[in-house]
């Protein structure tokens, strides 16, 4: 055991490479587009990324974890702009979200993990933790900003506020995912505007 006045020796082993992680996740998305979920293998991803298969297994336990992380980093690109009003902010993030879902790698990867999660409870939990819960930050940011502007009331009860945030996220995500991936219909500026009017009218009614 090192003495209090002597620093611990540095950790041994190769540090994790951000560049390698990025290459692996990009290769995972490309493999999904080309091969689909059932034919995707860790070996194929490793070959595309130019790394050893053992490198993948040091970072991810298996295909499920790898694919969820490959999707999650795409959703982390979403940002909530500050355009001066809640209506403008919501419309902008809806259009941004729809554009992300329109990308083949996002669409293929998301639909693959969601379909597989119907048979895998652990995968459902990973999707919630890595994608859903992380992206609720946009709802929380938008609501706080709108409350500071006086556009939305402050909910003093913590549980009620959390439930409202969950509901807002579910409504926005559900509507955009359904329209783009299920109905295969466009999310253009007119649709985003009409959806935002409906959403904010519902929030106003709920507040009253």
mmCIF file of N, CA, C and O in Angstrom, residues 11 13 20 27 36 61 64-65 72 76 88 113 117 124 129 136 138 151 153 172 189:
data_model
loop_
_atom_site.group_PDB
_atom_site.id
_atom_site.type_symbol
_atom_site.label_atom_id
_atom_site.label_comp_id
_atom_site.label_asym_id
_atom_site.label_seq_id
_atom_site.Cartn_x
_atom_site.Cartn_y
_atom_site.Cartn_z
ATOM 1 N N UNK A 11 -1.621 3.961 -13.691
ATOM 2 C CA UNK A 11 -2.280 2.746 -14.156
ATOM 3 C C UNK A 11 -1.602 2.239 -15.423
ATOM 4 O O UNK A 11 -1.172 3.020 -16.264
ATOM 5 N N UNK A 13 -1.637 -0.277 -18.958
ATOM 6 C CA UNK A 13 -2.619 -0.611 -19.984
ATOM 7 C C UNK A 13 -2.816 0.530 -20.960
ATOM 8 O O UNK A 13 -2.498 1.673 -20.677
ATOM 9 N N UNK A 20 -10.820 5.638 -31.972
ATOM 10 C CA UNK A 20 -11.198 4.241 -32.216
ATOM 11 C C UNK A 20 -12.681 4.041 -31.928
ATOM 12 O O UNK A 20 -13.392 3.371 -32.687
ATOM 13 N N UNK A 27 -18.716 2.440 -38.003
ATOM 14 C CA UNK A 27 -18.732 1.152 -38.701
ATOM 15 C C UNK A 27 -19.966 0.346 -38.339
ATOM 16 O O UNK A 27 -20.534 -0.369 -39.179
ATOM 17 N N UNK A 36 -28.210 -5.206 -42.116
ATOM 18 C CA UNK A 36 -29.363 -5.414 -41.252
ATOM 19 C C UNK A 36 -28.950 -6.020 -39.930
ATOM 20 O O UNK A 36 -27.811 -6.474 -39.760
ATOM 21 N N UNK A 61 -20.052 -5.387 -24.348
ATOM 22 C CA UNK A 61 -20.227 -6.814 -24.060
ATOM 23 C C UNK A 61 -20.768 -7.588 -25.258
ATOM 24 O O UNK A 61 -20.511 -8.784 -25.393
ATOM 25 N N UNK A 64 -25.883 -5.895 -28.886
ATOM 26 C CA UNK A 64 -26.949 -5.025 -28.393
ATOM 27 C C UNK A 64 -26.408 -3.720 -27.833
ATOM 28 O O UNK A 64 -26.861 -2.624 -28.176
ATOM 29 N N UNK A 65 -25.432 -3.829 -26.936
ATOM 30 C CA UNK A 65 -24.850 -2.643 -26.300
ATOM 31 C C UNK A 65 -24.175 -1.747 -27.337
ATOM 32 O O UNK A 65 -24.288 -0.516 -27.302
ATOM 33 N N UNK A 72 -27.146 6.184 -29.908
ATOM 34 C CA UNK A 72 -27.197 7.237 -28.883
ATOM 35 C C UNK A 72 -26.334 8.436 -29.249
ATOM 36 O O UNK A 72 -26.734 9.582 -29.011
ATOM 37 N N UNK A 76 -27.330 12.460 -29.470
ATOM 38 C CA UNK A 76 -26.628 13.464 -28.664
ATOM 39 C C UNK A 76 -26.305 14.719 -29.474
ATOM 40 O O UNK A 76 -25.956 15.757 -28.909
ATOM 41 N N UNK A 88 -41.129 28.769 -31.250
ATOM 42 C CA UNK A 88 -40.033 28.704 -32.221
ATOM 43 C C UNK A 88 -39.024 27.636 -31.828
ATOM 44 O O UNK A 88 -38.496 26.915 -32.689
ATOM 45 N N UNK A 113 -32.941 -1.674 -33.150
ATOM 46 C CA UNK A 113 -32.849 -1.884 -31.699
ATOM 47 C C UNK A 113 -34.220 -1.888 -31.050
ATOM 48 O O UNK A 113 -34.465 -2.633 -30.092
ATOM 49 N N UNK A 117 -35.664 -4.993 -29.004
ATOM 50 C CA UNK A 117 -35.951 -4.773 -27.585
ATOM 51 C C UNK A 117 -37.287 -5.354 -27.150
ATOM 52 O O UNK A 117 -37.534 -5.536 -25.964
ATOM 53 N N UNK A 124 -34.144 -3.032 -23.645
ATOM 54 C CA UNK A 124 -35.092 -1.928 -23.423
ATOM 55 C C UNK A 124 -34.564 -0.968 -22.374
ATOM 56 O O UNK A 124 -34.648 0.251 -22.533
ATOM 57 N N UNK A 129 -31.961 4.228 -20.854
ATOM 58 C CA UNK A 129 -30.890 4.948 -20.180
ATOM 59 C C UNK A 129 -29.983 5.721 -21.123
ATOM 60 O O UNK A 129 -29.571 6.845 -20.825
ATOM 61 N N UNK A 136 -34.168 13.604 -22.763
ATOM 62 C CA UNK A 136 -35.136 14.398 -22.006
ATOM 63 C C UNK A 136 -34.540 15.728 -21.563
ATOM 64 O O UNK A 136 -35.264 16.650 -21.167
ATOM 65 N N UNK A 138 -33.512 17.950 -23.429
ATOM 66 C CA UNK A 138 -34.050 18.982 -24.318
ATOM 67 C C UNK A 138 -35.377 19.519 -23.788
ATOM 68 O O UNK A 138 -35.632 20.718 -23.835
ATOM 69 N N UNK A 151 -43.793 31.920 -20.172
ATOM 70 C CA UNK A 151 -44.661 31.232 -21.125
ATOM 71 C C UNK A 151 -45.327 29.993 -20.522
ATOM 72 O O UNK A 151 -46.377 29.554 -20.993
ATOM 73 N N UNK A 153 -46.159 27.943 -16.606
ATOM 74 C CA UNK A 153 -46.123 28.086 -15.142
ATOM 75 C C UNK A 153 -45.073 27.158 -14.530
ATOM 76 O O UNK A 153 -44.724 26.128 -15.115
ATOM 77 N N UNK A 172 -43.779 14.471 -28.173
ATOM 78 C CA UNK A 172 -42.935 14.960 -29.272
ATOM 79 C C UNK A 172 -42.239 13.800 -29.981
ATOM 80 O O UNK A 172 -42.307 13.667 -31.209
ATOM 81 N N UNK A 189 -41.889 22.342 -42.475
ATOM 82 C CA UNK A 189 -42.134 23.482 -41.594
ATOM 83 C C UNK A 189 -43.610 23.640 -41.259
ATOM 84 O O UNK A 189 -43.968 23.996 -40.125
#
